[in-house]
Every structure is written in structure tokens, then in C-alpha cells.
């Protein structure tokens, strides 16, 4: 994963020195598009993790509230 951006930057550097017109397209396809896709994937992963954390916290709160009711009923009956 770490080597891929270095390789793409090296390819872009080589293409810039060879032909200026093709380098922009190569830069767009090798650097910009993967960066956009990676950013979308990272954002989706962060959103999923935060969503799961909030859902888990809600479940934990509900689980903590549930045992209180039988205790109160048992105390009233006793």
C-alpha cells in the first residue's frame, strides 16, 4: 500500500520529462483518481465505524436500563 503512491509518482515524473501533454492525463489517472477513491473509501469506513459505535452505545444504554426495572418491581413487591 505504501509503495504504490511512490511508484505512481515515479511514473508521473518520468512521463512529465518525456511528454508534457500526456503527463496530465497520466497524473490524473495514477494519482488523482486513486486519491479520490481512497478518500471515499476512508470516509465510508469512518462513517461505518462511528455508526456502529453509536449503535453499540445505544444498545449498551438500553441493556443497562433493562435490569433496573425488575429490581424496582422486586423492591416494590418485597
PDB file of C-alpha atoms in Angstrom:
ATOM      1  CA  UNK A   1       0.000   0.000   0.000  1.00  0.00           C
ATOM      2  CA  UNK A   2       2.852   2.381   0.833  1.00  0.00           C
ATOM      3  CA  UNK A   3       4.852   1.546  -2.318  1.00  0.00           C
ATOM      4  CA  UNK A   4       2.011   2.187  -4.769  1.00  0.00           C
ATOM      5  CA  UNK A   5       1.952   6.031  -4.441  1.00  0.00           C
ATOM      6  CA  UNK A   6       5.752   6.136  -4.754  1.00  0.00           C
ATOM      7  CA  UNK A   7       5.620   4.080  -7.945  1.00  0.00           C
ATOM      8  CA  UNK A   8       2.848   6.239  -9.413  1.00  0.00           C
ATOM      9  CA  UNK A   9       4.756   9.424  -8.554  1.00  0.00           C
ATOM     10  CA  UNK A  10       7.867   7.996 -10.227  1.00  0.00           C
ATOM     11  CA  UNK A  11       5.835   7.163 -13.339  1.00  0.00           C
ATOM     12  CA  UNK A  12       4.356  10.660 -13.382  1.00  0.00           C
ATOM     13  CA  UNK A  13       7.822  12.176 -13.073  1.00  0.00           C
ATOM     14  CA  UNK A  14       9.072  10.076 -15.998  1.00  0.00           C
ATOM     15  CA  UNK A  15       6.072  10.996 -18.151  1.00  0.00           C
ATOM     16  CA  UNK A  16       6.465  14.691 -17.331  1.00  0.00           C
ATOM     17  CA  UNK A  17      10.047  14.590 -18.593  1.00  0.00           C
ATOM     18  CA  UNK A  18       9.041  12.721 -21.791  1.00  0.00           C
ATOM     19  CA  UNK A  19       5.820  14.403 -22.962  1.00  0.00           C
ATOM     20  CA  UNK A  20       4.098  17.302 -21.205  1.00  0.00           C
ATOM     21  CA  UNK A  21       0.670  16.698 -22.803  1.00  0.00           C
ATOM     22  CA  UNK A  22       0.327  13.055 -21.780  1.00  0.00           C
ATOM     23  CA  UNK A  23       1.649  13.670 -18.268  1.00  0.00           C
ATOM     24  CA  UNK A  24      -1.505  15.454 -17.161  1.00  0.00           C
ATOM     25  CA  UNK A  25      -3.700  12.510 -18.132  1.00  0.00           C
ATOM     26  CA  UNK A  26      -1.283  10.069 -16.500  1.00  0.00           C
ATOM     27  CA  UNK A  27      -1.160  12.187 -13.365  1.00  0.00           C
ATOM     28  CA  UNK A  28      -4.951  12.276 -13.275  1.00  0.00           C
ATOM     29  CA  UNK A  29      -5.317   8.501 -13.690  1.00  0.00           C
ATOM     30  CA  UNK A  30      -2.428   7.399 -11.445  1.00  0.00           C
ATOM     31  CA  UNK A  31      -2.655   9.938  -8.616  1.00  0.00           C
ATOM     32  CA  UNK A  32      -5.894  11.917  -8.521  1.00  0.00           C
ATOM     33  CA  UNK A  33      -8.414   9.118  -9.186  1.00  0.00           C
ATOM     34  CA  UNK A  34      -6.870   6.690  -6.647  1.00  0.00           C
ATOM     35  CA  UNK A  35      -6.733   9.540  -4.130  1.00  0.00           C
ATOM     36  CA  UNK A  36     -10.440  10.272  -4.664  1.00  0.00           C
ATOM     37  CA  UNK A  37     -11.366   6.584  -4.415  1.00  0.00           C
ATOM     38  CA  UNK A  38      -9.197   6.195  -1.323  1.00  0.00           C
ATOM     39  CA  UNK A  39     -10.782   9.247   0.257  1.00  0.00           C
ATOM     40  CA  UNK A  40     -14.278   7.927  -0.424  1.00  0.00           C
ATOM     41  CA  UNK A  41     -13.347   4.509   0.996  1.00  0.00           C
ATOM     42  CA  UNK A  42     -11.778   6.090   4.076  1.00  0.00           C
ATOM     43  CA  UNK A  43     -14.813   8.310   4.621  1.00  0.00           C
ATOM     44  CA  UNK A  44     -17.159   5.343   4.264  1.00  0.00           C
ATOM     45  CA  UNK A  45     -15.087   3.311   6.723  1.00  0.00           C
ATOM     46  CA  UNK A  46     -15.011   6.136   9.269  1.00  0.00           C
ATOM     47  CA  UNK A  47     -18.757   6.679   8.870  1.00  0.00           C
ATOM     48  CA  UNK A  48     -19.441   2.967   9.307  1.00  0.00           C
ATOM     49  CA  UNK A  49     -17.258   2.743  12.413  1.00  0.00           C
ATOM     50  CA  UNK A  50     -18.852   5.812  14.004  1.00  0.00           C
ATOM     51  CA  UNK A  51     -22.307   4.483  13.146  1.00  0.00           C
ATOM     52  CA  UNK A  52     -21.527   1.119  14.715  1.00  0.00           C
ATOM     53  CA  UNK A  53     -20.085   2.815  17.799  1.00  0.00           C
ATOM     54  CA  UNK A  54     -23.169   4.978  18.286  1.00  0.00           C
ATOM     55  CA  UNK A  55     -25.441   1.965  17.745  1.00  0.00           C
ATOM     56  CA  UNK A  56     -23.376  -0.057  20.221  1.00  0.00           C
ATOM     57  CA  UNK A  57     -23.579   2.721  22.800  1.00  0.00           C
ATOM     58  CA  UNK A  58     -27.362   2.880  22.391  1.00  0.00           C
ATOM     59  CA  UNK A  59     -27.594  -0.896  22.810  1.00  0.00           C
ATOM     60  CA  UNK A  60     -25.414  -0.697  25.924  1.00  0.00           C
ATOM     61  CA  UNK A  61     -27.591   2.058  27.383  1.00  0.00           C
ATOM     62  CA  UNK A  62     -30.733   0.023  26.739  1.00  0.00           C
ATOM     63  CA  UNK A  63     -29.080  -3.061  28.243  1.00  0.00           C
ATOM     64  CA  UNK A  64     -28.134  -1.053  31.333  1.00  0.00           C
ATOM     65  CA  UNK A  65     -31.672   0.326  31.686  1.00  0.00           C
ATOM     66  CA  UNK A  66     -33.342  -3.082  31.352  1.00  0.00           C
ATOM     67  CA  UNK A  67     -32.095  -4.665  34.632  1.00  0.00           C
ATOM     68  CA  UNK A  68     -33.272  -1.634  36.635  1.00  0.00           C
ATOM     69  CA  UNK A  69     -36.959  -2.390  36.026  1.00  0.00           C
ATOM     70  CA  UNK A  70     -37.019  -5.901  37.591  1.00  0.00           C
ATOM     71  CA  UNK A  71     -35.076  -4.565  40.596  1.00  0.00           C
ATOM     72  CA  UNK A  72     -37.660  -1.826  41.142  1.00  0.00           C
ATOM     73  CA  UNK A  73     -40.551  -4.275  40.741  1.00  0.00           C
ATOM     74  CA  UNK A  74     -38.868  -6.715  43.123  1.00  0.00           C
ATOM     75  CA  UNK A  75     -38.278  -3.929  45.677  1.00  0.00           C
ATOM     76  CA  UNK A  76     -41.906  -2.823  45.483  1.00  0.00           C
ATOM     77  CA  UNK A  77     -43.153  -6.397  45.967  1.00  0.00           C
ATOM     78  CA  UNK A  78     -40.750  -7.027  48.851  1.00  0.00           C
TER      79      UNK A  78
END
